[in-house]
Every structure is written in structure tokens, then in C-alpha cells.
PDB file of C-alpha atoms in Angstrom:
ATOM      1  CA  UNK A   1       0.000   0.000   0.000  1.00  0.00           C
ATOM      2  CA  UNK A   2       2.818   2.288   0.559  1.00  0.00           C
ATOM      3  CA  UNK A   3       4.234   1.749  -2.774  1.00  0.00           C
ATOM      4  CA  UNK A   4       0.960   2.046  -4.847  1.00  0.00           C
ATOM      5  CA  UNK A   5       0.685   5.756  -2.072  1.00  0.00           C
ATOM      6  CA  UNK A   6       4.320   6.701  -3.821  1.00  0.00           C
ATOM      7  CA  UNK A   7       3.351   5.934  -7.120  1.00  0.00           C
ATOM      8  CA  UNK A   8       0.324   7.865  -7.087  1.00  0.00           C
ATOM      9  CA  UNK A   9       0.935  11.257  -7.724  1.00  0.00           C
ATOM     10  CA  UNK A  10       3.530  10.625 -10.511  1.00  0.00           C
ATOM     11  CA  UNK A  11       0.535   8.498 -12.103  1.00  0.00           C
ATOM     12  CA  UNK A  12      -1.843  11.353 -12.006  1.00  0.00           C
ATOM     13  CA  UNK A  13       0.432  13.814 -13.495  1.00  0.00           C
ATOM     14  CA  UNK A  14       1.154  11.259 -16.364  1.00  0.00           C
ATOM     15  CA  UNK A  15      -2.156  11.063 -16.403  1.00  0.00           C
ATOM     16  CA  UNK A  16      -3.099  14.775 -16.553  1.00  0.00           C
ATOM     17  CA  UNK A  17      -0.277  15.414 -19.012  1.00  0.00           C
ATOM     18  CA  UNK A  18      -1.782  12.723 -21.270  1.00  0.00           C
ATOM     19  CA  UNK A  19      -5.138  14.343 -20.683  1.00  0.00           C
ATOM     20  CA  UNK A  20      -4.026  17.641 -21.564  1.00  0.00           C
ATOM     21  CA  UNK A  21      -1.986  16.599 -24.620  1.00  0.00           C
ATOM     22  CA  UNK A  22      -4.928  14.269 -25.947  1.00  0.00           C
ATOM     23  CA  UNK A  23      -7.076  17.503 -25.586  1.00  0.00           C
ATOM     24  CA  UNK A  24      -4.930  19.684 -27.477  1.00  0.00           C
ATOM     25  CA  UNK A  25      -4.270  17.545 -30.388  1.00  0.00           C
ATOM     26  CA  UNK A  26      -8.332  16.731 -30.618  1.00  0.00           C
ATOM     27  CA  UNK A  27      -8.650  20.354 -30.678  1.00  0.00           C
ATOM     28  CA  UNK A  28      -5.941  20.626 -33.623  1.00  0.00           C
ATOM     29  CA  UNK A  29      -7.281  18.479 -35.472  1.00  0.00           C
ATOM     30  CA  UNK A  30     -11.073  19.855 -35.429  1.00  0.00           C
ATOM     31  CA  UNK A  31      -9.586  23.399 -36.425  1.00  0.00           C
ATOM     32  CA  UNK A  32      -7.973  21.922 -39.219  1.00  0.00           C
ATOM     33  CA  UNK A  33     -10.449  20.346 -40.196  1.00  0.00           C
ATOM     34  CA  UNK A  34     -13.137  23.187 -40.399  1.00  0.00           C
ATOM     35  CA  UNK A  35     -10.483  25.175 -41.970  1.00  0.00           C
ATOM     36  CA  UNK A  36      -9.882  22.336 -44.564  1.00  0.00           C
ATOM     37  CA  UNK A  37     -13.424  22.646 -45.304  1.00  0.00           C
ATOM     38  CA  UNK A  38     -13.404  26.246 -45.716  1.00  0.00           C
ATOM     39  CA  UNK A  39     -11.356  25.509 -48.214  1.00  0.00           C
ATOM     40  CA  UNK A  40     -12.898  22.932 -50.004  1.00  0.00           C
ATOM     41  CA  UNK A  41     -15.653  25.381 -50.351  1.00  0.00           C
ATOM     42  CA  UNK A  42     -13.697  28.276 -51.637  1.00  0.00           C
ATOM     43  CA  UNK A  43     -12.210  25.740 -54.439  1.00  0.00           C
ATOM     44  CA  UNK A  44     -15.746  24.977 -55.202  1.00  0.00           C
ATOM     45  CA  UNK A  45     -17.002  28.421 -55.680  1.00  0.00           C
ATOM     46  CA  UNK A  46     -13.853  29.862 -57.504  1.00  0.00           C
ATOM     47  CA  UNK A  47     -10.967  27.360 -58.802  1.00  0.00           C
ATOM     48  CA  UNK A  48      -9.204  29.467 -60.953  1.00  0.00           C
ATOM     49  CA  UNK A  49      -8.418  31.824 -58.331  1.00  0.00           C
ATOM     50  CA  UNK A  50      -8.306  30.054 -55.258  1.00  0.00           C
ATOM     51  CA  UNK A  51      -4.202  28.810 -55.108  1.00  0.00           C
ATOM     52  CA  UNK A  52      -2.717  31.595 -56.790  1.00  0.00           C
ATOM     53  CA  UNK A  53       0.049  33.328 -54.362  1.00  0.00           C
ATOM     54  CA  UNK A  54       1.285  36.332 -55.856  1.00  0.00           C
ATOM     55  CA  UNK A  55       5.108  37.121 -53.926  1.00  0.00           C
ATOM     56  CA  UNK A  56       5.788  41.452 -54.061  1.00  0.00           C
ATOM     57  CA  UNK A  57       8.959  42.147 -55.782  1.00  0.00           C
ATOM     58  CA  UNK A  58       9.125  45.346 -54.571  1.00  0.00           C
ATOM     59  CA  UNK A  59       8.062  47.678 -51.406  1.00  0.00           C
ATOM     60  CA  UNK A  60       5.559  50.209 -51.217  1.00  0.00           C
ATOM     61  CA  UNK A  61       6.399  53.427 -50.701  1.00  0.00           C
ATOM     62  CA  UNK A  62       5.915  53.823 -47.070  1.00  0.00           C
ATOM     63  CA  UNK A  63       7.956  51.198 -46.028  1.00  0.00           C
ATOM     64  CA  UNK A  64      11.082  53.542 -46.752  1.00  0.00           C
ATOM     65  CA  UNK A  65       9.180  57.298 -45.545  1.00  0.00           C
ATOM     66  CA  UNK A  66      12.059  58.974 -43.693  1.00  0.00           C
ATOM     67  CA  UNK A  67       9.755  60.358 -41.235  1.00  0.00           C
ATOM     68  CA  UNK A  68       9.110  57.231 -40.015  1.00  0.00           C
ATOM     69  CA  UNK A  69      12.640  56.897 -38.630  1.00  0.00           C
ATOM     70  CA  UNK A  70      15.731  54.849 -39.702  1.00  0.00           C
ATOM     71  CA  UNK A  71      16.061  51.555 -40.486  1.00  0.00           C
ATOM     72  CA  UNK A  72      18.979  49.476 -38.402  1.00  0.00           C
ATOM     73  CA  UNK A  73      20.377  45.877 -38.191  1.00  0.00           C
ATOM     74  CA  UNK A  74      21.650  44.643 -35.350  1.00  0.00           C
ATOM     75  CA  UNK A  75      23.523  41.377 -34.674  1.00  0.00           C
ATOM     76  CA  UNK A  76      23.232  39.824 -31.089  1.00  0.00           C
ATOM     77  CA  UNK A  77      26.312  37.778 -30.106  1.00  0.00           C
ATOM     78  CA  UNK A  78      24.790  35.230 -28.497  1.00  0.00           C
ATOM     79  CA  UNK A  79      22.119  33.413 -31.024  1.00  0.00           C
ATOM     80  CA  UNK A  80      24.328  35.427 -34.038  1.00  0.00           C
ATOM     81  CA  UNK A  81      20.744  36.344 -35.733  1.00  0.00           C
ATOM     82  CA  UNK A  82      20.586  39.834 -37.536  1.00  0.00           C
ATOM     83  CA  UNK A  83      17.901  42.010 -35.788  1.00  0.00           C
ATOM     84  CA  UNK A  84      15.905  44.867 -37.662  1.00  0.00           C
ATOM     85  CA  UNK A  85      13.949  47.591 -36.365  1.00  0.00           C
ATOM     86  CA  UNK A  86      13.102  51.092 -36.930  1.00  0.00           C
ATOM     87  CA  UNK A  87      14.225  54.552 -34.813  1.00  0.00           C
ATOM     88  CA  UNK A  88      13.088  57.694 -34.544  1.00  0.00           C
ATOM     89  CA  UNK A  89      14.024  60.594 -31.741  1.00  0.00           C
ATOM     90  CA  UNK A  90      17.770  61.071 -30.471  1.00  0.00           C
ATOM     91  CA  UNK A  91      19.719  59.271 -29.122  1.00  0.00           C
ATOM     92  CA  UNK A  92      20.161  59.261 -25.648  1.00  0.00           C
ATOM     93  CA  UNK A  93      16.563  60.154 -24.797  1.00  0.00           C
ATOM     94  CA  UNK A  94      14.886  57.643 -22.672  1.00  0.00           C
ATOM     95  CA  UNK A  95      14.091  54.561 -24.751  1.00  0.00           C
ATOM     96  CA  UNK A  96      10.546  53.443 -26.006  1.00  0.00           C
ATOM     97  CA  UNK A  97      10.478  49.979 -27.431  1.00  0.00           C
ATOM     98  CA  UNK A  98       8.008  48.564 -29.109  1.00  0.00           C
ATOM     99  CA  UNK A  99       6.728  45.233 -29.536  1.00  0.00           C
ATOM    100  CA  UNK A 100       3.930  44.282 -32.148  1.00  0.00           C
ATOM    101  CA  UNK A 101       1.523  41.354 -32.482  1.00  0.00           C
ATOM    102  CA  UNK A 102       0.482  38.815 -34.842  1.00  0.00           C
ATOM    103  CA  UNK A 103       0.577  39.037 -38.275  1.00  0.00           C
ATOM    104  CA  UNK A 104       2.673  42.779 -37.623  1.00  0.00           C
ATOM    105  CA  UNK A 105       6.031  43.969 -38.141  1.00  0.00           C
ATOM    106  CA  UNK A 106       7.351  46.855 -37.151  1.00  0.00           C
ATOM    107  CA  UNK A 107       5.397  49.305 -39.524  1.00  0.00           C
ATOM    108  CA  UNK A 108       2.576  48.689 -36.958  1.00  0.00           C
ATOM    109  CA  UNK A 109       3.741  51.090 -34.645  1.00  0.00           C
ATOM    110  CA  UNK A 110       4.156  53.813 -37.523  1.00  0.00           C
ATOM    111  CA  UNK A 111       1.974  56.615 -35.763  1.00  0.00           C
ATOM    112  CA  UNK A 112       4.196  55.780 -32.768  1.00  0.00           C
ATOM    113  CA  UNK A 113       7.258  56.789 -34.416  1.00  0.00           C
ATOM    114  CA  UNK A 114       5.973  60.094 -35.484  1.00  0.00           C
ATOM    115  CA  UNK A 115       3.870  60.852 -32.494  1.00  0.00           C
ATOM    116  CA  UNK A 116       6.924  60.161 -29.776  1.00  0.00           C
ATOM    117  CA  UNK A 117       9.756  61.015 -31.181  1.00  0.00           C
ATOM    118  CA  UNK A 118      10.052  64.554 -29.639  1.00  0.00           C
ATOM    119  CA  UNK A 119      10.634  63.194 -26.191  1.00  0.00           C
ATOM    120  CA  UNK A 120      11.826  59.287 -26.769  1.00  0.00           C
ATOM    121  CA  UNK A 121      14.081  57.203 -28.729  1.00  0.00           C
ATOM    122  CA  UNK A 122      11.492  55.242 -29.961  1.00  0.00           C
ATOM    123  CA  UNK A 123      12.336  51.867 -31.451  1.00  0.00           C
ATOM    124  CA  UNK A 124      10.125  49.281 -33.381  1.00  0.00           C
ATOM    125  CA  UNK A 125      11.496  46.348 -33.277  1.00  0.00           C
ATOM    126  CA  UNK A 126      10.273  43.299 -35.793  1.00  0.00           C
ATOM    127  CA  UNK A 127      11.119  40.261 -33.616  1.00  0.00           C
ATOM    128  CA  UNK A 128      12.146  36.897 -34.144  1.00  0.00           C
ATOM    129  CA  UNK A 129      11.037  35.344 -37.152  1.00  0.00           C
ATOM    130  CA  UNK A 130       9.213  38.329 -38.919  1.00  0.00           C
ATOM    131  CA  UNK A 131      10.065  40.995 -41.066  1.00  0.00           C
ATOM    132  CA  UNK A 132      13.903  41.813 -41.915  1.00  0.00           C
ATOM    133  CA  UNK A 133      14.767  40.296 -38.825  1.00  0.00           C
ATOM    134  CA  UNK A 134      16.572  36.362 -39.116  1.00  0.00           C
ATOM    135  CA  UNK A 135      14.373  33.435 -39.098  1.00  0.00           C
ATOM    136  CA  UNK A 136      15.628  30.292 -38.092  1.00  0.00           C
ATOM    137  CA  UNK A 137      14.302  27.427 -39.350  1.00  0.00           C
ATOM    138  CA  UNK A 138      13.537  25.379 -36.373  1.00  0.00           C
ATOM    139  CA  UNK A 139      10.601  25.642 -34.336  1.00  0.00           C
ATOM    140  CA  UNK A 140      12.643  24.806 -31.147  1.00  0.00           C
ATOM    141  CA  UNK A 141      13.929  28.298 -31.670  1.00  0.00           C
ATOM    142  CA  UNK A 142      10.492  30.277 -30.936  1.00  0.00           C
ATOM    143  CA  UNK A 143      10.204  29.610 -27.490  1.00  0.00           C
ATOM    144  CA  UNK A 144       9.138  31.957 -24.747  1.00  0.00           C
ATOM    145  CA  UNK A 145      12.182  32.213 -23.726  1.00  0.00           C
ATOM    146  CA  UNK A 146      14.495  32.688 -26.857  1.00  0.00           C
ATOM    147  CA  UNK A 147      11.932  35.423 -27.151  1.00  0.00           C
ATOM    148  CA  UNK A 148      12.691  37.276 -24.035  1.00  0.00           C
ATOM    149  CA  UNK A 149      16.338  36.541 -24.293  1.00  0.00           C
ATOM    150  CA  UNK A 150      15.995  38.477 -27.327  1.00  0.00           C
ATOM    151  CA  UNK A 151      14.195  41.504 -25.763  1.00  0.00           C
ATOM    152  CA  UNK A 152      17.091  41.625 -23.209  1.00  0.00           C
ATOM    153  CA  UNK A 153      19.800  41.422 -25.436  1.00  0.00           C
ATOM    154  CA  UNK A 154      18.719  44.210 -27.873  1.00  0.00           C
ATOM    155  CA  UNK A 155      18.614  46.752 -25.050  1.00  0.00           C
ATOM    156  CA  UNK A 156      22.028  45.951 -23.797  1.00  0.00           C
ATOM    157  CA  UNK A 157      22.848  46.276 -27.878  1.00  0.00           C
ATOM    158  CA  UNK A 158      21.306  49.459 -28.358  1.00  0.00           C
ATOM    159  CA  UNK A 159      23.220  51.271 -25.113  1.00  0.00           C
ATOM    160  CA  UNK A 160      20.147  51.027 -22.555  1.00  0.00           C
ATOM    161  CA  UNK A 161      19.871  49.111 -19.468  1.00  0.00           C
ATOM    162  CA  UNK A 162      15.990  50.034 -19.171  1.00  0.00           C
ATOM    163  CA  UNK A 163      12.786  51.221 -21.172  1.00  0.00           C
ATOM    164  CA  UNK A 164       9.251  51.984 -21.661  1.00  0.00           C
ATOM    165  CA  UNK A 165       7.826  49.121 -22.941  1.00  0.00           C
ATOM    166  CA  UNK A 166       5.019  48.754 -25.085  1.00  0.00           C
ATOM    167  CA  UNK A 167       3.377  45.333 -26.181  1.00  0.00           C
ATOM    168  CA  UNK A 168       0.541  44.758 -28.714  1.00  0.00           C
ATOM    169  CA  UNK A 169      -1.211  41.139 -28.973  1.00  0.00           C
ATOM    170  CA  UNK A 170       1.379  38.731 -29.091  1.00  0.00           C
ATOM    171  CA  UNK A 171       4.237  41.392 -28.560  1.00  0.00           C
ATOM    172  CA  UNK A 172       2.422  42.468 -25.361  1.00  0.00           C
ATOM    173  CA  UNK A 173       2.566  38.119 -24.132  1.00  0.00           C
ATOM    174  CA  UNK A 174       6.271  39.216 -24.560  1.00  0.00           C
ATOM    175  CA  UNK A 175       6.248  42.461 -22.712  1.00  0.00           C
ATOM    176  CA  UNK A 176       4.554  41.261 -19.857  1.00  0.00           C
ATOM    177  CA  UNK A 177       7.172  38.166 -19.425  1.00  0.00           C
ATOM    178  CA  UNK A 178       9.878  40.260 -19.310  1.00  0.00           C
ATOM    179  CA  UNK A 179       8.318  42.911 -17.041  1.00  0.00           C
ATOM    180  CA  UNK A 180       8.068  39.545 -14.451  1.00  0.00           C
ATOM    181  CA  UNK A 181      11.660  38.221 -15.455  1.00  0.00           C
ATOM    182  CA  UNK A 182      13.672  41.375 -15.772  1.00  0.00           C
ATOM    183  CA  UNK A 183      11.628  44.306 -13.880  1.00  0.00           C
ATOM    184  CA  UNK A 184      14.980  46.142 -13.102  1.00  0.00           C
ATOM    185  CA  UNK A 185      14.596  46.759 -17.325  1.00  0.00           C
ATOM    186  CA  UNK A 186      11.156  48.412 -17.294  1.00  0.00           C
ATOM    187  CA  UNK A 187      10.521  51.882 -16.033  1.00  0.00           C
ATOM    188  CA  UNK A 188       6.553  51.823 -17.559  1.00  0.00           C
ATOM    189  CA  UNK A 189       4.910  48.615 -19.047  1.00  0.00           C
ATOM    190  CA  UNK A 190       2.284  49.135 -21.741  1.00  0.00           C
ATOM    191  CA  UNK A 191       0.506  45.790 -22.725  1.00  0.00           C
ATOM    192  CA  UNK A 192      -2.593  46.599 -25.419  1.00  0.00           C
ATOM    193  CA  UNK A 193      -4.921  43.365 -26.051  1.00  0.00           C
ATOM    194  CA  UNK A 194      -3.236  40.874 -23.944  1.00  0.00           C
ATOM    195  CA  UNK A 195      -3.852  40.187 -20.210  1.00  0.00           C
ATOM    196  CA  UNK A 196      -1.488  39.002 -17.835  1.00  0.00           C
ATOM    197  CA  UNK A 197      -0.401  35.115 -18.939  1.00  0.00           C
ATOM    198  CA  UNK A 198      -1.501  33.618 -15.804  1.00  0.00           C
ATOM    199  CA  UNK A 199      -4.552  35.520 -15.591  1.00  0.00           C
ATOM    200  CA  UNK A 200      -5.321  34.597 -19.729  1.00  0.00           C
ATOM    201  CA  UNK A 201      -4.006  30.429 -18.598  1.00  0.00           C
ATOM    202  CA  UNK A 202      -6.725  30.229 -15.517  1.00  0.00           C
ATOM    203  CA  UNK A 203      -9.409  31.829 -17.538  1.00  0.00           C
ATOM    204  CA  UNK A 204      -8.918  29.688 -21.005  1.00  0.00           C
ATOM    205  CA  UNK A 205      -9.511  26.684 -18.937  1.00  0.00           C
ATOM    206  CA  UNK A 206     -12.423  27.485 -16.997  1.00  0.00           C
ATOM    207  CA  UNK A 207     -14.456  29.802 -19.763  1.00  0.00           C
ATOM    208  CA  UNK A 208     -14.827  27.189 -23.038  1.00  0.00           C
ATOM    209  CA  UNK A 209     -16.465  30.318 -24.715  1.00  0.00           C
ATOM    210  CA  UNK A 210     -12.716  31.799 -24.743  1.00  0.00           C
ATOM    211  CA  UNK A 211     -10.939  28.187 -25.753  1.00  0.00           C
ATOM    212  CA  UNK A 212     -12.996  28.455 -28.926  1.00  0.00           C
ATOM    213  CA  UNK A 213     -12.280  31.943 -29.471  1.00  0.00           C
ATOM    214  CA  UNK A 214      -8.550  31.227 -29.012  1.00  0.00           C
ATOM    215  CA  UNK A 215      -8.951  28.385 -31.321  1.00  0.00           C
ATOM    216  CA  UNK A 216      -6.095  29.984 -33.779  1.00  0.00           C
ATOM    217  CA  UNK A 217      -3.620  28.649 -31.148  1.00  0.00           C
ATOM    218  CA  UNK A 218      -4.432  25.411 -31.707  1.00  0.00           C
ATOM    219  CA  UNK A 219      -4.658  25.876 -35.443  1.00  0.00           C
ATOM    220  CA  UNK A 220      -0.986  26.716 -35.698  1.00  0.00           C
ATOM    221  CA  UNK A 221       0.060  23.697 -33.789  1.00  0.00           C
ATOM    222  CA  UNK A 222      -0.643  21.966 -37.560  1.00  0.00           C
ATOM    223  CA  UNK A 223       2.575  21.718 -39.769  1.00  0.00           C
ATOM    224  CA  UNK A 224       2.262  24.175 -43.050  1.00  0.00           C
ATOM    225  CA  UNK A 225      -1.274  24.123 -43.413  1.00  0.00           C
ATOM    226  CA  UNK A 226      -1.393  27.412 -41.631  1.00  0.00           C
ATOM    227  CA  UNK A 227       0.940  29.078 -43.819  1.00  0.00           C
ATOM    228  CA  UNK A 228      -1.296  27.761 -47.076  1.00  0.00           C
ATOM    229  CA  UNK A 229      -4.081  28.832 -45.466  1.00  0.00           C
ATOM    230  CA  UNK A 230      -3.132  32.519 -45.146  1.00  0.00           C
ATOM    231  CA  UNK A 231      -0.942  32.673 -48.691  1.00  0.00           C
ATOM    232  CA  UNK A 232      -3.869  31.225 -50.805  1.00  0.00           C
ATOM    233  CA  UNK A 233      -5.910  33.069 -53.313  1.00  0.00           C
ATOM    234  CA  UNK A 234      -3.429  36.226 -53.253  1.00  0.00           C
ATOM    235  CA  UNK A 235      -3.287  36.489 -49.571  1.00  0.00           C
ATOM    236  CA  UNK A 236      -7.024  36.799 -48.728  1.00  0.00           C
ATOM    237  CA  UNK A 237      -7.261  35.334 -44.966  1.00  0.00           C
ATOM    238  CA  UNK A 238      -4.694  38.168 -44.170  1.00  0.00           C
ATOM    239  CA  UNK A 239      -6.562  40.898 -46.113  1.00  0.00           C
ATOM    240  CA  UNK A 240      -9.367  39.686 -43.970  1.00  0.00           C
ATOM    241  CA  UNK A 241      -7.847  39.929 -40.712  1.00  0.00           C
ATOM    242  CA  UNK A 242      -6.926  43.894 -41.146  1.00  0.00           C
ATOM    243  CA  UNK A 243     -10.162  44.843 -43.230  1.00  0.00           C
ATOM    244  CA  UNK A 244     -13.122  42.814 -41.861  1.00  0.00           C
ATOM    245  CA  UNK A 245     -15.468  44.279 -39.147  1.00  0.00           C
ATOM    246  CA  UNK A 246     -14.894  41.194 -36.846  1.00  0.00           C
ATOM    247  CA  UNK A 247     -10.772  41.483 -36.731  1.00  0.00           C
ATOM    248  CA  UNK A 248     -10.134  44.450 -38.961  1.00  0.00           C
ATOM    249  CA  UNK A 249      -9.947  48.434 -37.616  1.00  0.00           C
ATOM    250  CA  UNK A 250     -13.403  49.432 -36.693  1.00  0.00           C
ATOM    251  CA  UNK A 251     -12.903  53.168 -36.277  1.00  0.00           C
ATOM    252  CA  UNK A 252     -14.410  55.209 -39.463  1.00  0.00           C
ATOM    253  CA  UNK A 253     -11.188  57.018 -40.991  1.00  0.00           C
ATOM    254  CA  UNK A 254      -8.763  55.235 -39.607  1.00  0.00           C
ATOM    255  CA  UNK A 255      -9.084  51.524 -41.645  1.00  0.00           C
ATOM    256  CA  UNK A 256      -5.707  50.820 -43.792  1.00  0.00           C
ATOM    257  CA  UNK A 257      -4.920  52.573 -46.419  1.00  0.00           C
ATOM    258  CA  UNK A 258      -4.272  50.819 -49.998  1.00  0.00           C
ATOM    259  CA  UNK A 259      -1.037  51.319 -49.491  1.00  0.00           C
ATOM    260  CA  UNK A 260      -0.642  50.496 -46.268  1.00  0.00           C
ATOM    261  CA  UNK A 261      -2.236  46.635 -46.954  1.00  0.00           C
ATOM    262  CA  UNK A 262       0.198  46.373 -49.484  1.00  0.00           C
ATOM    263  CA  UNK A 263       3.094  46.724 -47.077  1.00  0.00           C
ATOM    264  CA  UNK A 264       1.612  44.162 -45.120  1.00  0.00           C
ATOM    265  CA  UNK A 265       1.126  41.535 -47.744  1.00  0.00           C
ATOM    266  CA  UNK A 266       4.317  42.606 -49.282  1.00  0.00           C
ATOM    267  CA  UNK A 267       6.612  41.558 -46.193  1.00  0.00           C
ATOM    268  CA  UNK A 268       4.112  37.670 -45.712  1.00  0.00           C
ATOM    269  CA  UNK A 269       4.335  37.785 -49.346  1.00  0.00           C
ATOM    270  CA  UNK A 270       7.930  36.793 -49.028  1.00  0.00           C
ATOM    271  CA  UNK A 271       9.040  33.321 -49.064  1.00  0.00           C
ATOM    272  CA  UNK A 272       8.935  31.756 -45.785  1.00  0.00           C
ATOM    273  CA  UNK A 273       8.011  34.863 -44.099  1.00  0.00           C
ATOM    274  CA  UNK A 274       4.616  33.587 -42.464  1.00  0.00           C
ATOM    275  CA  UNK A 275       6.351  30.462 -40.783  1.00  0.00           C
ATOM    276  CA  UNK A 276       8.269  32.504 -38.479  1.00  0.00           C
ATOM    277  CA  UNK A 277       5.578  34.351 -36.881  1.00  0.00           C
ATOM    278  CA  UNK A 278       3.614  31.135 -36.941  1.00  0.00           C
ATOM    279  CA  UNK A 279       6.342  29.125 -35.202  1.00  0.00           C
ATOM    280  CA  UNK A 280       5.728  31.634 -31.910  1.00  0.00           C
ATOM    281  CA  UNK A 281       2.549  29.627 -31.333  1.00  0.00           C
ATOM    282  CA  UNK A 282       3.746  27.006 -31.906  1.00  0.00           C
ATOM    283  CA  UNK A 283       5.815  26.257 -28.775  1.00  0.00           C
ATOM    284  CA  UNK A 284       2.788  27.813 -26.901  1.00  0.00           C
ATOM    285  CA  UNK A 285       1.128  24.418 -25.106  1.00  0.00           C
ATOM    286  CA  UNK A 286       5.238  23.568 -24.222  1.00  0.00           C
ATOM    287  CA  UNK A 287       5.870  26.685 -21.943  1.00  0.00           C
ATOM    288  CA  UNK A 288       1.983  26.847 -19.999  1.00  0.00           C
TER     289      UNK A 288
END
């Protein structure tokens, strides 16, 4: 009876870590499988046009706008990948860095640039995986904490030793781990649509409403099918994200320009640039 006593609770955490797993790869495969036949439906209605990808050969316009800032490469020691970002405002003025979201780059933080400039060195930073900024291949390489290791290591690259940090969707997960790993680096924290990780982990599993919501997490978890997903039929699942009235800017006046969609689909347009970004999710389930 002792023995079966000390054998029990490393049975029920196999047993809950089956459970969980099981759970999460049942989910998987039901997203995939309504997006599959979402797709099977657009092939019906429109053949001709539904697997034609369309890479941009060259950049809009406002991708280069020198009032926007200027656009630097750094190379971080440690992991050797190339960094890009953007920066506007002096140097030596109090940093603002910038994190953005999913599908982003920097260019989401544009009116940032322009509107904080005067009293910040304000620096948009495409992270790991997306935009100009290296890529590795390996999904091993996207994980929470290669991420924050990043953060860390660009301000010690770029001179500072703290910063105001601002984080938008997946860019504000980011921002709020560092804020609990490294607080000594943040003199304000900014986090727009993303609560605190434990808070968003206790209320995903007790509210199914928000697991189905969140359902893109587990969609991602699929090898490539995510990618073809979003690069099929000239890019239209990404159009839809930034114009629709579900995902896309709601305000009247301030929806994306033409030219500003184009930038976006321009930088995913590029070969293997959606995997990246994708790959953050994708070590997700590994670090809750």
C-alpha cells in the first residue's frame, strides 16, 4: 500500500499530461479540419483563383518614408541572428520599445514613431522570425524564452539598461514576461490586447467560450497548413484579418490605407516569411 501511495501522484500527473496533450491535439485536429473545409468550399465556388500566391517584388512606398525613422540591423552575439527595427528621436533620450503582435512587423507602430519622437528614442522592433529580422528554421527556436532573451539582449545592444515598454497582442505576451523576469529593465509597461499570462491560462480553462475563441492557437500547432491557409488566393485570410469588421480596424477614418495593406502583404508575401511568426505559437502548449 505504501508503494501504490508513492506511485500515485507521478501516475496522475502522467495522467493529466496525457489528458491535456490528448485535448490539445483533438482540438488541432477539429480546427484543421473546419479550416480544410473552408477551403474545399472556396475551391468549389472559384478554382481558378483560389491557389494563386502572388510574392511582391518590390516595397511600397511607405515602407522607406524617412519620417518614419531609420532603419537598423543589429547582430546579437549570443544566437548570431541579424535584428531589424526602426528609430526615430535622439539618441540618448529615454528609450521606447516597441513590440507588435500577430501578423505585424514593425510598420505597426508607424503613428508611434511620429507621435513620440520629440521626447523618446522610440524603437520598433520586428522580432524573431518576422520581417527583416533572421528566421531560423527550427521551431525549437520560438520559445518563450528565446523570445525574451531576445528583448534583453537588444537593449544591452542598443546602449540602454531600461525602457518603456510597449506590447501589442502577441508582442504584449512578450512584454509582460519580461516585465516579471527582468523588472529592473522596465521603467513603464504598456501591454494593449493581452492580459497578464496567468490571468489569460486560468481563464482559457475554466471559460470554453474563450478556448474556442482562441482556437487559432491550436490551429498553428498543424505543420504548413497554416501558412497555405493565409498565402492562398493572393493572400485573402490576411486581407481579412486587417479589413473585416470582426478582426479588422473598426474606427471610421482610420481603416488601412491601400497602401498600407500592401506593405503588409508585401513583407508575408515573401518566401517563408509567415512560418516565423507562426512558429511563436507554436511552442505555446510547451511553456503553460
Amino acid at each position: 500500500m505504501a508503494r501504490l501511495r508513492d506511485c500515485l501522484p507521478r501516475l496522475m500527473v502522467t495522467l493529466r499530461s496525457l489528458l491535456f496533450w490528448s485535448l490539445v491535439y483533438c482540438y488541432c485536429g477539429l480546427c484543421a479540419s473546419i479550416h480544410l473545409l473552408k477551403l474545399l468550399w472556396s475551391i468549389g465556388k472559384g478554382p481558378a483563383q483560389t491557389f494563386r500566391r502572388v510574392a511582391r517584388e518590390h516595397p511600397p512606398a511607405c515602407l522607406n518614408d524617412p519620417s518614419l525613422g531609420t532603419h537598423c540591423y543589429v547582430r546579437i552575439k549570443d544566437s548570431g541572428l541579424r535584428f531589424h527595427y526602426v528609430a526615430a528621436g535622439e539618441r540618448g533620450k529615454p528609450l521606447m520599445l516597441l513590440l507588435h503582435g500577430f501578423p505585424e512587423f514593425w510598420y505597426s507602430w508607424r503613428h508611434q514613431l511620429r507621435e513620440f519622437k520629440s521626447e523618446y528614442r522610440v524603437v520598433a522592433l520586428d522580432l524573431r522570425g518576422c520581417g527583416e529580422t533572421d528566421a531560423p528554421i527550427h521551431q525549437e527556436n520560438y520559445t518563450l524564452d528565446c523570445l525574451i532573451t531576445d528583448i534583453k539582449d537588444i537593449l544591452d545592444s542598443l546602449g540602454y539598461s531600461k525602457c518603456v515598454l510597449i506590447g501589442h497582442d502577441w508582442g504584449g505576451m512578450i512584454a509582460w514576461l519580461i516585465a516579471i523576469c527582468y523588472p529592473e529593465m522596465v521603467m513603464k509597461l504598456i501591454v494593449i490586447n493581452f492580459p497578464h499570462p496567468n490571468v489569460f491560462t486560468e481563464y482559457i480553462l475554466r471559460h470554453p467560450a474563450q478556448l474556442f475563441k482562441s482556437s487559432y492557437y491550436y490551429f498553428f500547432q498543424i505543420p504548413w497548413f497554416p501558412e497555405f491557409m493565409f498565402s492562398i488566393n493572393d493572400f485573402k485570410a490576411l486581407k481579412h484579418l486587417f479589413t473585416s469588421h470582426s478582426t479588422g480596424i473598426g474606427r471610421k477614418g482610420c481603416q488601412l490605407t491601400t497602401e498600407d495593406l500592401e506593405a503588409y502583404i508585401y513583407v508575408f508575401s515573401q518566401p517563408g516569411a509567415l512560418s516565423g511568426p507562426i512558429n511563436h505559437y507554436r511552442n505555446i502548449f510547451r511553456s503553460v
